[in-house]
Coordinates of C-alpha atoms in Angstrom, one line a residue:
X23 CA -3.3 -12.9 -9.9
X24 CA -5.8 -12.0 -7.2
X25 CA -9.4 -11.9 -8.2
X26 CA -11.0 -8.5 -8.0
X27 CA -14.6 -7.5 -7.5
X28 CA -17.0 -6.5 -10.2
X29 CA -17.2 -2.9 -9.1
X30 CA -13.4 -2.6 -8.9
X31 CA -13.1 -4.1 -12.4
X32 CA -15.6 -1.7 -13.8
X33 CA -13.9 1.2 -12.1
X34 CA -10.5 0.1 -13.4
X35 CA -11.8 0.3 -17.0
X36 CA -12.1 4.1 -16.6
X37 CA -8.3 4.4 -16.1
X38 CA -6.3 4.3 -19.4
X39 CA -3.4 1.9 -19.3
X40 CA 0.0 3.5 -19.5
X41 CA -1.4 7.0 -19.0
X42 CA -0.2 9.5 -16.4
X43 CA -2.9 11.9 -15.3
X44 CA -2.9 15.6 -14.5
X45 CA -4.1 16.4 -10.9
X46 CA -7.5 17.8 -12.0
X47 CA -8.2 14.7 -14.1
X48 CA -6.9 12.4 -11.4
X49 CA -9.2 13.8 -8.8
X50 CA -12.2 13.5 -11.1
X51 CA -11.4 9.9 -11.8
X52 CA -10.9 9.0 -8.2
X53 CA -14.3 10.4 -7.3
X54 CA -15.9 8.5 -10.2
X55 CA -14.3 5.2 -9.1
X56 CA -15.3 5.5 -5.5
X57 CA -18.5 3.4 -5.8
X58 CA -18.7 1.9 -2.3
X59 CA -21.7 2.5 -0.1
X60 CA -19.7 4.5 2.4
X61 CA -17.8 7.8 2.0
X62 CA -14.4 6.5 0.8
X63 CA -11.2 8.1 1.9
X64 CA -9.0 9.6 -0.9
X65 CA -5.4 8.7 -0.4
X66 CA -2.2 9.8 -2.1
X67 CA 0.9 7.5 -2.2
X68 CA 4.4 8.7 -3.1
X69 CA 7.2 6.3 -4.1
X70 CA 10.4 8.2 -3.2
X71 CA 13.9 7.5 -4.4
X72 CA 15.3 7.4 -0.9
X73 CA 16.8 4.7 1.4
X74 CA 15.1 5.2 4.8
X75 CA 17.5 2.9 6.6
X76 CA 19.9 5.9 6.5
X77 CA 18.8 8.7 8.9
X78 CA 19.7 11.4 6.4
X79 CA 17.3 10.0 3.8
X80 CA 14.2 9.7 6.0
X81 CA 11.3 11.9 5.1
X82 CA 9.1 12.6 8.0
X83 CA 7.0 15.5 9.3
X84 CA 3.4 16.9 9.6
X85 CA 1.3 19.3 7.7
X86 CA -2.2 20.9 8.3
X87 CA -4.4 20.2 5.3
X88 CA -6.5 23.3 4.5
X89 CA -9.8 21.3 4.4
X90 CA -8.9 18.5 6.8
X91 CA -9.3 14.8 6.0
X92 CA -13.0 14.4 6.7
X93 CA -12.3 12.5 9.9
X94 CA -12.3 14.0 13.4
X95 CA -9.3 12.6 15.3
X96 CA -9.5 11.6 19.0
X97 CA -6.6 13.4 20.7
X98 CA -5.0 12.3 23.9
X99 CA -2.7 14.7 25.8
X100 CA -0.2 13.6 28.5
X101 CA 0.2 16.6 30.7
X102 CA 0.0 17.9 34.3
X103 CA -0.6 21.1 36.2
X104 CA -2.0 24.1 34.2
X105 CA -1.4 22.2 30.9
X106 CA -4.3 19.9 31.7
X107 CA -6.9 22.7 31.6
X108 CA -5.1 24.2 28.5
X109 CA -5.5 20.8 26.7
X110 CA -9.1 20.4 27.8
X111 CA -10.1 23.9 26.7
X112 CA -8.5 23.2 23.3
X113 CA -10.8 20.2 22.8
X114 CA -8.6 17.3 23.7
X115 CA -10.6 14.1 24.1
X116 CA -8.5 12.6 26.9
X117 CA -6.1 14.4 29.2
X118 CA -4.0 13.1 32.1
X119 CA -0.7 11.9 33.3
X120 CA 0.2 8.8 35.3
X121 CA -3.3 7.4 35.2
X122 CA -3.4 7.5 31.4
X123 CA 0.0 5.8 31.2
X124 CA -1.3 3.0 33.4
X125 CA -4.5 2.7 31.4
X126 CA -2.6 2.3 28.1
X127 CA -0.3 -0.3 29.8
X128 CA -3.5 -2.1 30.6
X129 CA -4.3 -2.4 26.9
X130 CA -6.5 0.7 26.2
X131 CA -5.7 2.6 23.0
X132 CA -9.0 4.3 22.0
X133 CA -7.4 7.4 20.5
X134 CA -5.9 8.5 17.1
X135 CA -3.1 10.9 18.1
X136 CA -1.1 11.4 21.3
X137 CA 0.5 14.7 22.4
X138 CA 2.8 15.1 25.4
X139 CA 4.5 17.9 27.2
X140 CA 8.3 17.4 27.4
X141 CA 8.2 16.9 31.2
X142 CA 5.9 13.9 30.7
X143 CA 8.2 12.1 28.2
X144 CA 10.0 10.3 31.0
X145 CA 6.8 8.4 31.8
X146 CA 5.4 8.3 28.3
X147 CA 8.7 6.7 27.2
X148 CA 7.7 3.6 29.0
X149 CA 4.9 3.1 26.4
X150 CA 7.3 3.0 23.5
X151 CA 6.8 -0.7 22.8
X152 CA 3.0 -0.2 22.9
X153 CA 2.6 3.1 21.1
X154 CA 5.6 2.9 18.7
X155 CA 4.3 0.0 16.5
X156 CA 0.9 1.8 16.2
X157 CA 2.4 5.1 15.2
X158 CA 1.0 6.8 18.3
X159 CA 4.2 7.7 20.1
X160 CA 4.5 11.5 20.6
X161 CA 7.5 12.9 18.7
X162 CA 9.0 16.5 18.6
X163 CA 9.7 16.1 14.8
X164 CA 5.9 16.2 14.1
X165 CA 5.0 18.7 16.8
X166 CA 3.4 16.2 19.3
X167 CA 5.9 16.8 22.0
X168 CA 5.4 20.4 22.9
X169 CA 4.6 22.8 25.8
X170 CA 2.1 24.5 23.4
X171 CA -0.6 21.8 23.8
X172 CA -3.4 24.1 22.8
X173 CA -1.9 24.8 19.4
X174 CA -1.0 21.1 18.9
X175 CA -4.6 20.0 19.7
X176 CA -6.1 22.7 17.5
X177 CA -4.0 21.8 14.5
X178 CA -4.8 18.1 14.8
X179 CA -8.5 18.8 15.1
X180 CA -8.2 21.2 12.0
X181 CA -6.7 18.5 9.8
X182 CA -3.0 18.0 10.7
X183 CA -1.6 14.8 9.2
X184 CA 1.7 13.1 9.8
X185 CA 3.7 11.6 6.9
X186 CA 6.8 9.3 6.9
X187 CA 8.5 7.0 4.6
X188 CA 8.1 3.3 5.3
X189 CA 11.0 0.8 4.7
X190 CA 10.4 0.8 1.0
X191 CA 10.4 4.6 0.7
X192 CA 6.7 4.9 0.3
X193 CA 4.6 7.7 1.9
X194 CA 0.8 7.2 2.0
X195 CA -1.7 9.6 3.6
X196 CA -5.3 10.6 3.4
X197 CA -6.2 13.9 1.7
X198 CA -9.9 13.9 2.2
X199 CA -13.1 12.0 1.4
X200 CA -14.7 11.2 -2.0
X201 CA -17.6 13.5 -0.9
X202 CA -15.3 16.5 -0.9
X203 CA -15.7 18.8 -3.9
X204 CA -12.9 18.8 -6.4
X205 CA -11.5 22.2 -5.3
X206 CA -11.0 21.0 -1.7
X207 CA -9.3 17.8 -2.7
X208 CA -7.1 19.7 -5.1
X209 CA -6.2 22.2 -2.3
X210 CA -5.3 19.4 0.0
X211 CA -3.4 17.6 -2.8
X212 CA -1.4 20.7 -3.6
X213 CA -0.5 21.2 0.1
X214 CA 0.8 17.7 0.7
X215 CA 2.7 17.6 -2.7
X216 CA 4.4 20.9 -2.0
X217 CA 5.3 19.7 1.5
X218 CA 6.9 16.4 0.3
X219 CA 8.9 18.2 -2.4
X220 CA 10.2 20.7 0.2
X221 CA 11.1 17.8 2.5
X222 CA 13.5 16.3 0.0
X223 CA 16.6 15.2 1.9
X224 CA 19.9 16.7 0.8
X225 CA 21.3 13.1 0.6
X226 CA 18.7 12.0 -2.0
X227 CA 20.2 11.7 -5.4
X228 CA 18.6 11.5 -8.9
X229 CA 14.9 11.8 -9.5
X230 CA 13.4 12.2 -6.0
X231 CA 9.8 11.3 -6.7
X232 CA 9.6 8.1 -8.7
X233 CA 5.8 7.8 -8.8
X234 CA 2.6 9.2 -7.3
X235 CA -0.8 7.5 -7.2
X236 CA -4.2 8.8 -6.1
X237 CA -6.9 6.3 -5.0
X238 CA -10.0 5.8 -2.9
X239 CA -10.4 3.2 -0.2
X240 CA -11.9 0.6 -2.5
X241 CA -11.0 2.0 -5.9
X242 CA -8.0 1.5 -8.3
X243 CA -5.0 3.7 -8.3
X244 CA -4.8 6.6 -10.7
X245 CA -1.1 7.3 -11.7
X246 CA -0.1 11.0 -11.8
X247 CA 2.4 12.7 -14.0
X248 CA 5.3 13.2 -11.6
X249 CA 6.8 15.9 -13.8
X250 CA 3.8 18.2 -13.4
X251 CA 3.0 17.7 -9.8
X252 CA 3.0 21.4 -8.9
X253 CA 1.1 22.7 -11.9
X254 CA -2.3 22.8 -10.1
X255 CA -3.4 26.4 -9.9
X256 CA -6.2 28.0 -7.8
X257 CA -8.1 28.6 -11.0
X258 CA -8.2 24.9 -11.8

């Protein structure tokens, strides 16, 4: 068994073995167990009863969290003509066409999300082996291949996150920072949970969500009661 740090061990004592927590309690615990000197990210992990090797059981998409993630993303837009100014006016950090493709081929990747207009995908496609493994390839399924670049940039800057199952059927994504107040974290939590539930593939059989865990960057996981995932109310 791997040795854990003293702070982690102390934090883990706050979580009752074998207990599955309600969302309000889980958020409170995650904030208590985030004891690092930096503002830790709060992450939610879903273990889904799907087999992602089959196309009809993949769960993938994007959603705008009402309070963002606490991190401002650097957005790159592949575009030409009038779309360049549209992207710049919307607040894109990097905008261009062939020159950006060449820069990335040269090893540069100092951005968090890439957006492309459909007419640029012929050139952007050449970057598949570079951007694909990093999860940076524009994709129409998550709204990053679009002619409406202003909307795409605005949504990403406002807190849009992408989610997708890995090979084991796990989805993990940030829902904020430990410094967020409870209500904001619960709002973001509710949004991603509702989104994942609605994204259930028709081919998924049996209990769709096997387990859900909330954690901070350096803290232990807090298991949630999967049968009461949608019981968080505005009043709570």
